Amino acid sequence: MSEKRPPLEGEVYYPSPEVVAQARVKDWEALARRADEDLTGFWAAEAEELEWYRKWNRVLDDSDKPFFKWFAGAQCNIVHNALDRHQKTWRRNKLSLVWVGEKGDVRTYSYFALHRDVCRFANVLKAMGVRKGDRVTIYMPRIPEIAIAMLASAKIGAIHSVVYGGFSVDALQQRIEDSESRVVITADGGFMNGKIVELKKTVDEAVKHAPSVETVIVVQRTGHEVRIEAGRDYWYHDLMKLPLAQPVCATEVMESHDPLFILYTSGSTGKPKGLIHGHGGYMTGVYSTLKYVFDIKDEDRYWCAADPGWITGHSYIVYGPLLLGATTFMYEGSPTFPYPNRWWSLIEKYGISILYTAPTAIRGLMRFGESWPNRHDLSTLRLLGSVGEPINPEAWRWYHRVIGKGRCPIMDTWWQTETGMFMITPTPVVPLKPGSGTRPFFGQQAEILDEKGDPVPDGEEGFLALKRPWPAMALTVYRDPERYKNLYWSQYPGKYMAGDSAKKDKDGYFWVIGRTDDVIKVSGYRLGTAEVESALVSHPAIAEAAVIGLPHEVKGNAIHCYCMLRKGFKPSEELADEVKAHVAQHLGPIVRPEKVTFVDSLPKTRSGKIMRRVLKARAQGLPEGDLSTMED
Ligand code: WTA
């Protein structure tokens, strides 16, 4: 295919004949052309591969932009396609989930068993009064019950809001309050780095101020003692033993654009926003992208090592693999516990064929050297993936050479909570360049624009925008449609502004550089400066604070805080440590600042806005740029 065209520029890795031979789509350019010419035709054909209770009357209703309605008029439920329909085929006996705990305990679920437990828990939720449209907050470790809770809630038409287990009280409380959840599902803890993460304690604190919560359901994972409040808290295993927890439960019929979940994500200002994804479009987009990009086959054992609490886990641990009838692998703990070979030993022991992780994990493991992975047989691997932040070419080459033994193409997938599915990504046969997500997925077109919305020349940095609607696009921001419109669709009319800066090269390959707003990607986690700043000023010593992200070797970026002290407080090492601990306690260990610096003043505009870019430039010894709007 590619013999006749001029060679691509730069460091290029062409697919081997073996990779091409096993790829589902060999002529990706032809498919890309077809999807480009007939966007709705392409997506309708993808949707036809799934089951619908009622077919759509329009593939895409764009009469109320930017609130696009995919598969308008259709009825479906994502759980019907993820679980119910497999019961009719041989897949009911196939493994849906292989789970390993940090202590080495193993649990496996066939499609039959997962469906049974989801039905049983769905009946429990119903008995607890959960109805279609109700919100359910899920705050759990990486254990099978997190997937069961999500699927059970979706099955009965409730809306789940998963909060990542690495977040703490303030973050959880805000998210429960905003979603007005009636039920919180949690665990007595989870294992991470040999220690117990006290999830239940955090829930107890958070629900104190969340009057909507009627019920807390607690999964027993660690077996250590936790407080159980009579009349509010119930053990999961007790509920699942009740006669009402029948293994049969009808799946609720949903309109295509009925909400499936809320996922909170940090934005530029204020509190985190609850992005909403719906059943039909999301289901189709996630199914199709996972099918083409990771090219999953029945014999695969696919491992997405993210956490279900982030969009990557929603789309590509829980929903995507089940929609495809694949076997998905989940591991509870940390990659380096008890030794830095934990992941490699899991790949060997469970015969993982596809590994999808984040650059920060690769950089973290790379530090320990090649001897750890080299002690393990990694020959089952056939594809690798990367997500969450730009992958530096050095980490890419290590991943490719040491883990993939030069045989496994790396799918560098660029996308967002908002997009729900991969947006810029290769498929296995696309020639790769380390650090580039290559090109937009089938049917999508991307471009790099300047402030005014004009395309910048190839090779120049600008704002990344998407030109065409896609099925897994967020429906809106929960209870704030104006915010959705303003944040993403108002900068460049008709186009989606991603909030990233990027370049496009002469070959049409995209290179994402980083965020252009006040989102900081720390170890691939998406954090907002506003949340960290409000945690800082809740400390009695701090009057004002500004937060920026600065480059970090392993984490990608790290949080740096500049704080002005209140009268009577003096800067000291001890106070800086105390402030770091304060932030970690309020928001979660992943948000712990790298450095706290005490300052006498902060650079501000005359209207009083903190100029974070000035702080950032100063910290890195770079030019400070235009200072004309700065107050004296
Ligand atoms: C960044 C994660 C470069 C980007 C799925 C985006 C990436 C933000 C990549 C969304 C990638 C994600 N290369 N940057 N392959 N993937 N990003 O919502 O800045 O947690 O805007 O979704 O992560 O983060 P989110």
PDB file of N, CA and C in Angstrom, residues 433-493:
ATOM      1  N   LYS A 433       5.162   7.518  14.233  1.00  0.00           N
ATOM      2  CA  LYS A 433       6.280   8.404  14.571  1.00  0.00           C
ATOM      3  C   LYS A 433       6.234   8.595  16.083  1.00  0.00           C
ATOM      4  N   PRO A 434       7.322   8.305  16.783  1.00  0.00           N
ATOM      5  CA  PRO A 434       7.306   8.401  18.246  1.00  0.00           C
ATOM      6  C   PRO A 434       6.906   9.792  18.729  1.00  0.00           C
ATOM      7  N   GLY A 435       5.852   9.853  19.516  1.00  0.00           N
ATOM      8  CA  GLY A 435       5.406  11.136  20.061  1.00  0.00           C
ATOM      9  C   GLY A 435       4.214  11.723  19.330  1.00  0.00           C
ATOM     10  N   SER A 436       3.807  11.085  18.237  1.00  0.00           N
ATOM     11  CA  SER A 436       2.658  11.600  17.492  1.00  0.00           C
ATOM     12  C   SER A 436       1.514  10.590  17.533  1.00  0.00           C
ATOM     13  N   GLY A 437       0.301  11.081  17.752  1.00  0.00           N
ATOM     14  CA  GLY A 437      -0.888  10.226  17.702  1.00  0.00           C
ATOM     15  C   GLY A 437      -1.323   9.966  16.268  1.00  0.00           C
ATOM     16  N   THR A 438      -0.496  10.349  15.341  1.00  0.00           N
ATOM     17  CA  THR A 438      -0.712  10.240  13.890  1.00  0.00           C
ATOM     18  C   THR A 438      -1.910  11.076  13.434  1.00  0.00           C
ATOM     19  N   ARG A 439      -2.998  10.419  12.993  1.00  0.00           N
ATOM     20  CA  ARG A 439      -4.064  11.176  12.347  1.00  0.00           C
ATOM     21  C   ARG A 439      -5.410  10.982  13.025  1.00  0.00           C
ATOM     22  N   PRO A 440      -6.365  11.850  12.679  1.00  0.00           N
ATOM     23  CA  PRO A 440      -7.702  11.694  13.258  1.00  0.00           C
ATOM     24  C   PRO A 440      -8.320  10.340  12.921  1.00  0.00           C
ATOM     25  N   PHE A 441      -9.142   9.844  13.813  1.00  0.00           N
ATOM     26  CA  PHE A 441      -9.854   8.583  13.597  1.00  0.00           C
ATOM     27  C   PHE A 441     -10.811   8.740  12.404  1.00  0.00           C
ATOM     28  N   PHE A 442     -11.233   7.605  11.867  1.00  0.00           N
ATOM     29  CA  PHE A 442     -12.144   7.586  10.710  1.00  0.00           C
ATOM     30  C   PHE A 442     -13.303   8.573  10.887  1.00  0.00           C
ATOM     31  N   GLY A 443     -13.468   9.395   9.909  1.00  0.00           N
ATOM     32  CA  GLY A 443     -14.589  10.339   9.923  1.00  0.00           C
ATOM     33  C   GLY A 443     -14.283  11.671  10.579  1.00  0.00           C
ATOM     34  N   GLN A 444     -13.163  11.747  11.269  1.00  0.00           N
ATOM     35  CA  GLN A 444     -12.831  12.989  11.965  1.00  0.00           C
ATOM     36  C   GLN A 444     -11.824  13.813  11.139  1.00  0.00           C
ATOM     37  N   GLN A 445     -11.862  15.110  11.350  1.00  0.00           N
ATOM     38  CA  GLN A 445     -10.855  15.999  10.763  1.00  0.00           C
ATOM     39  C   GLN A 445     -10.402  16.955  11.854  1.00  0.00           C
ATOM     40  N   ALA A 446      -9.092  17.147  11.941  1.00  0.00           N
ATOM     41  CA  ALA A 446      -8.581  18.053  12.968  1.00  0.00           C
ATOM     42  C   ALA A 446      -7.802  19.165  12.296  1.00  0.00           C
ATOM     43  N   GLU A 447      -7.640  20.276  12.995  1.00  0.00           N
ATOM     44  CA  GLU A 447      -6.775  21.322  12.462  1.00  0.00           C
ATOM     45  C   GLU A 447      -6.160  22.139  13.589  1.00  0.00           C
ATOM     46  N   ILE A 448      -5.118  22.871  13.215  1.00  0.00           N
ATOM     47  CA  ILE A 448      -4.402  23.698  14.187  1.00  0.00           C
ATOM     48  C   ILE A 448      -4.678  25.154  13.842  1.00  0.00           C
ATOM     49  N   LEU A 449      -5.261  25.868  14.793  1.00  0.00           N
ATOM     50  CA  LEU A 449      -5.717  27.227  14.515  1.00  0.00           C
ATOM     51  C   LEU A 449      -4.982  28.254  15.367  1.00  0.00           C
ATOM     52  N   ASP A 450      -4.993  29.486  14.876  1.00  0.00           N
ATOM     53  CA  ASP A 450      -4.463  30.570  15.713  1.00  0.00           C
ATOM     54  C   ASP A 450      -5.613  31.170  16.524  1.00  0.00           C
ATOM     55  N   GLU A 451      -5.313  32.215  17.277  1.00  0.00           N
ATOM     56  CA  GLU A 451      -6.315  32.824  18.166  1.00  0.00           C
ATOM     57  C   GLU A 451      -7.585  33.212  17.412  1.00  0.00           C
ATOM     58  N   LYS A 452      -7.391  33.670  16.152  1.00  0.00           N
ATOM     59  CA  LYS A 452      -8.539  34.175  15.394  1.00  0.00           C
ATOM     60  C   LYS A 452      -9.326  33.060  14.711  1.00  0.00           C
ATOM     61  N   GLY A 453      -8.746  31.863  14.725  1.00  0.00           N
ATOM     62  CA  GLY A 453      -9.452  30.753  14.091  1.00  0.00           C
ATOM     63  C   GLY A 453      -8.944  30.432  12.703  1.00  0.00           C
ATOM     64  N   ASP A 454      -7.820  31.039  12.313  1.00  0.00           N
ATOM     65  CA  ASP A 454      -7.236  30.708  11.009  1.00  0.00           C
ATOM     66  C   ASP A 454      -6.210  29.602  11.182  1.00  0.00           C
ATOM     67  N   PRO A 455      -6.157  28.689  10.193  1.00  0.00           N
ATOM     68  CA  PRO A 455      -5.177  27.601  10.292  1.00  0.00           C
ATOM     69  C   PRO A 455      -3.752  28.150  10.287  1.00  0.00           C
ATOM     70  N   VAL A 456      -2.885  27.593  11.117  1.00  0.00           N
ATOM     71  CA  VAL A 456      -1.483  28.010  11.118  1.00  0.00           C
ATOM     72  C   VAL A 456      -0.726  27.123  10.133  1.00  0.00           C
ATOM     73  N   PRO A 457       0.412  27.596   9.616  1.00  0.00           N
ATOM     74  CA  PRO A 457       1.183  26.766   8.677  1.00  0.00           C
ATOM     75  C   PRO A 457       1.665  25.469   9.338  1.00  0.00           C
ATOM     76  N   ASP A 458       1.876  24.433   8.516  1.00  0.00           N
ATOM     77  CA  ASP A 458       2.390  23.159   9.020  1.00  0.00           C
ATOM     78  C   ASP A 458       3.640  23.381   9.856  1.00  0.00           C
ATOM     79  N   GLY A 459       3.741  22.670  10.949  1.00  0.00           N
ATOM     80  CA  GLY A 459       4.938  22.762  11.777  1.00  0.00           C
ATOM     81  C   GLY A 459       4.849  23.828  12.839  1.00  0.00           C
ATOM     82  N   GLU A 460       3.828  24.678  12.762  1.00  0.00           N
ATOM     83  CA  GLU A 460       3.704  25.727  13.787  1.00  0.00           C
ATOM     84  C   GLU A 460       2.697  25.337  14.854  1.00  0.00           C
ATOM     85  N   GLU A 461       2.964  25.814  16.061  1.00  0.00           N
ATOM     86  CA  GLU A 461       2.089  25.477  17.181  1.00  0.00           C
ATOM     87  C   GLU A 461       0.821  26.326  17.161  1.00  0.00           C
ATOM     88  N   GLY A 462      -0.282  25.726  17.559  1.00  0.00           N
ATOM     89  CA  GLY A 462      -1.542  26.464  17.641  1.00  0.00           C
ATOM     90  C   GLY A 462      -2.535  25.687  18.471  1.00  0.00           C
ATOM     91  N   PHE A 463      -3.806  26.073  18.368  1.00  0.00           N
ATOM     92  CA  PHE A 463      -4.860  25.419  19.155  1.00  0.00           C
ATOM     93  C   PHE A 463      -5.466  24.276  18.358  1.00  0.00           C
ATOM     94  N   LEU A 464      -5.617  23.144  19.018  1.00  0.00           N
ATOM     95  CA  LEU A 464      -6.168  21.973  18.353  1.00  0.00           C
ATOM     96  C   LEU A 464      -7.691  22.045  18.328  1.00  0.00           C
ATOM     97  N   ALA A 465      -8.255  21.892  17.129  1.00  0.00           N
ATOM     98  CA  ALA A 465      -9.719  21.914  16.992  1.00  0.00           C
ATOM     99  C   ALA A 465     -10.178  20.712  16.172  1.00  0.00           C
ATOM    100  N   LEU A 466     -11.381  20.248  16.467  1.00  0.00           N
ATOM    101  CA  LEU A 466     -11.970  19.135  15.719  1.00  0.00           C
ATOM    102  C   LEU A 466     -13.107  19.690  14.873  1.00  0.00           C
ATOM    103  N   LYS A 467     -13.188  19.209  13.644  1.00  0.00           N
ATOM    104  CA  LYS A 467     -14.129  19.830  12.714  1.00  0.00           C
ATOM    105  C   LYS A 467     -15.460  19.113  12.583  1.00  0.00           C
ATOM    106  N   ARG A 468     -15.493  17.825  12.910  1.00  0.00           N
ATOM    107  CA  ARG A 468     -16.738  17.107  12.649  1.00  0.00           C
ATOM    108  C   ARG A 468     -17.279  16.446  13.920  1.00  0.00           C
ATOM    109  N   PRO A 469     -18.593  16.355  14.015  1.00  0.00           N
ATOM    110  CA  PRO A 469     -19.162  15.667  15.179  1.00  0.00           C
ATOM    111  C   PRO A 469     -18.820  14.178  15.176  1.00  0.00           C
ATOM    112  N   TRP A 470     -18.842  13.558  16.337  1.00  0.00           N
ATOM    113  CA  TRP A 470     -18.539  12.133  16.462  1.00  0.00           C
ATOM    114  C   TRP A 470     -19.511  11.530  17.474  1.00  0.00           C
ATOM    115  N   PRO A 471     -19.808  10.257  17.362  1.00  0.00           N
ATOM    116  CA  PRO A 471     -20.922   9.721  18.157  1.00  0.00           C
ATOM    117  C   PRO A 471     -20.738   9.738  19.670  1.00  0.00           C
ATOM    118  N   ALA A 472     -19.492   9.564  20.166  1.00  0.00           N
ATOM    119  CA  ALA A 472     -19.321   9.499  21.622  1.00  0.00           C
ATOM    120  C   ALA A 472     -19.111  10.876  22.244  1.00  0.00           C
ATOM    121  N   MET A 473     -19.428  11.927  21.502  1.00  0.00           N
ATOM    122  CA  MET A 473     -19.226  13.261  22.066  1.00  0.00           C
ATOM    123  C   MET A 473     -20.126  13.455  23.292  1.00  0.00           C
ATOM    124  N   ALA A 474     -19.606  14.230  24.269  1.00  0.00           N
ATOM    125  CA  ALA A 474     -20.401  14.502  25.467  1.00  0.00           C
ATOM    126  C   ALA A 474     -21.713  15.156  25.053  1.00  0.00           C
ATOM    127  N   LEU A 475     -22.777  14.876  25.802  1.00  0.00           N
ATOM    128  CA  LEU A 475     -24.066  15.476  25.473  1.00  0.00           C
ATOM    129  C   LEU A 475     -24.119  16.916  25.955  1.00  0.00           C
ATOM    130  N   THR A 476     -23.554  17.129  27.152  1.00  0.00           N
ATOM    131  CA  THR A 476     -23.613  18.461  27.753  1.00  0.00           C
ATOM    132  C   THR A 476     -22.832  18.433  29.070  1.00  0.00           C
ATOM    133  N   VAL A 477     -22.816  19.566  29.752  1.00  0.00           N
ATOM    134  CA  VAL A 477     -22.317  19.593  31.132  1.00  0.00           C
ATOM    135  C   VAL A 477     -23.542  19.503  32.030  1.00  0.00           C
ATOM    136  N   TYR A 478     -23.498  18.633  33.018  1.00  0.00           N
ATOM    137  CA  TYR A 478     -24.649  18.380  33.865  1.00  0.00           C
ATOM    138  C   TYR A 478     -25.206  19.676  34.448  1.00  0.00           C
ATOM    139  N   ARG A 479     -26.458  19.929  34.194  1.00  0.00           N
ATOM    140  CA  ARG A 479     -27.194  21.099  34.673  1.00  0.00           C
ATOM    141  C   ARG A 479     -26.585  22.436  34.254  1.00  0.00           C
ATOM    142  N   ASP A 480     -25.733  22.420  33.229  1.00  0.00           N
ATOM    143  CA  ASP A 480     -25.110  23.673  32.800  1.00  0.00           C
ATOM    144  C   ASP A 480     -24.775  23.659  31.308  1.00  0.00           C
ATOM    145  N   PRO A 481     -25.814  23.538  30.464  1.00  0.00           N
ATOM    146  CA  PRO A 481     -25.560  23.448  29.017  1.00  0.00           C
ATOM    147  C   PRO A 481     -24.814  24.671  28.461  1.00  0.00           C
ATOM    148  N   GLU A 482     -25.052  25.837  29.070  1.00  0.00           N
ATOM    149  CA  GLU A 482     -24.377  27.041  28.574  1.00  0.00           C
ATOM    150  C   GLU A 482     -22.862  26.900  28.708  1.00  0.00           C
ATOM    151  N   ARG A 483     -22.475  26.274  29.818  1.00  0.00           N
ATOM    152  CA  ARG A 483     -21.051  26.102  30.065  1.00  0.00           C
ATOM    153  C   ARG A 483     -20.449  25.186  28.994  1.00  0.00           C
ATOM    154  N   TYR A 484     -21.193  24.166  28.635  1.00  0.00           N
ATOM    155  CA  TYR A 484     -20.706  23.247  27.590  1.00  0.00           C
ATOM    156  C   TYR A 484     -20.493  24.002  26.286  1.00  0.00           C
ATOM    157  N   LYS A 485     -21.483  24.791  25.937  1.00  0.00           N
ATOM    158  CA  LYS A 485     -21.434  25.547  24.687  1.00  0.00           C
ATOM    159  C   LYS A 485     -20.270  26.541  24.713  1.00  0.00           C
ATOM    160  N   ASN A 486     -20.171  27.280  25.812  1.00  0.00           N
ATOM    161  CA  ASN A 486     -19.151  28.324  25.885  1.00  0.00           C
ATOM    162  C   ASN A 486     -17.741  27.768  25.934  1.00  0.00           C
ATOM    163  N   LEU A 487     -17.564  26.700  26.695  1.00  0.00           N
ATOM    164  CA  LEU A 487     -16.219  26.176  26.873  1.00  0.00           C
ATOM    165  C   LEU A 487     -15.636  25.582  25.600  1.00  0.00           C
ATOM    166  N   TYR A 488     -16.469  24.857  24.882  1.00  0.00           N
ATOM    167  CA  TYR A 488     -15.916  24.061  23.781  1.00  0.00           C
ATOM    168  C   TYR A 488     -16.293  24.543  22.386  1.00  0.00           C
ATOM    169  N   TRP A 489     -17.408  25.245  22.268  1.00  0.00           N
ATOM    170  CA  TRP A 489     -17.937  25.492  20.933  1.00  0.00           C
ATOM    171  C   TRP A 489     -18.042  26.968  20.582  1.00  0.00           C
ATOM    172  N   SER A 490     -17.565  27.862  21.439  1.00  0.00           N
ATOM    173  CA  SER A 490     -17.783  29.275  21.137  1.00  0.00           C
ATOM    174  C   SER A 490     -16.535  29.953  20.580  1.00  0.00           C
ATOM    175  N   GLN A 491     -15.370  29.373  20.859  1.00  0.00           N
ATOM    176  CA  GLN A 491     -14.132  29.993  20.394  1.00  0.00           C
ATOM    177  C   GLN A 491     -14.079  30.041  18.859  1.00  0.00           C
ATOM    178  N   TYR A 492     -14.345  28.893  18.255  1.00  0.00           N
ATOM    179  CA  TYR A 492     -14.338  28.782  16.795  1.00  0.00           C
ATOM    180  C   TYR A 492     -15.692  28.237  16.368  1.00  0.00           C
ATOM    181  N   PRO A 493     -16.589  29.110  15.904  1.00  0.00           N
ATOM    182  CA  PRO A 493     -17.951  28.662  15.604  1.00  0.00           C
ATOM    183  C   PRO A 493     -17.971  27.405  14.729  1.00  0.00           C
TER     184      PRO A 493
END
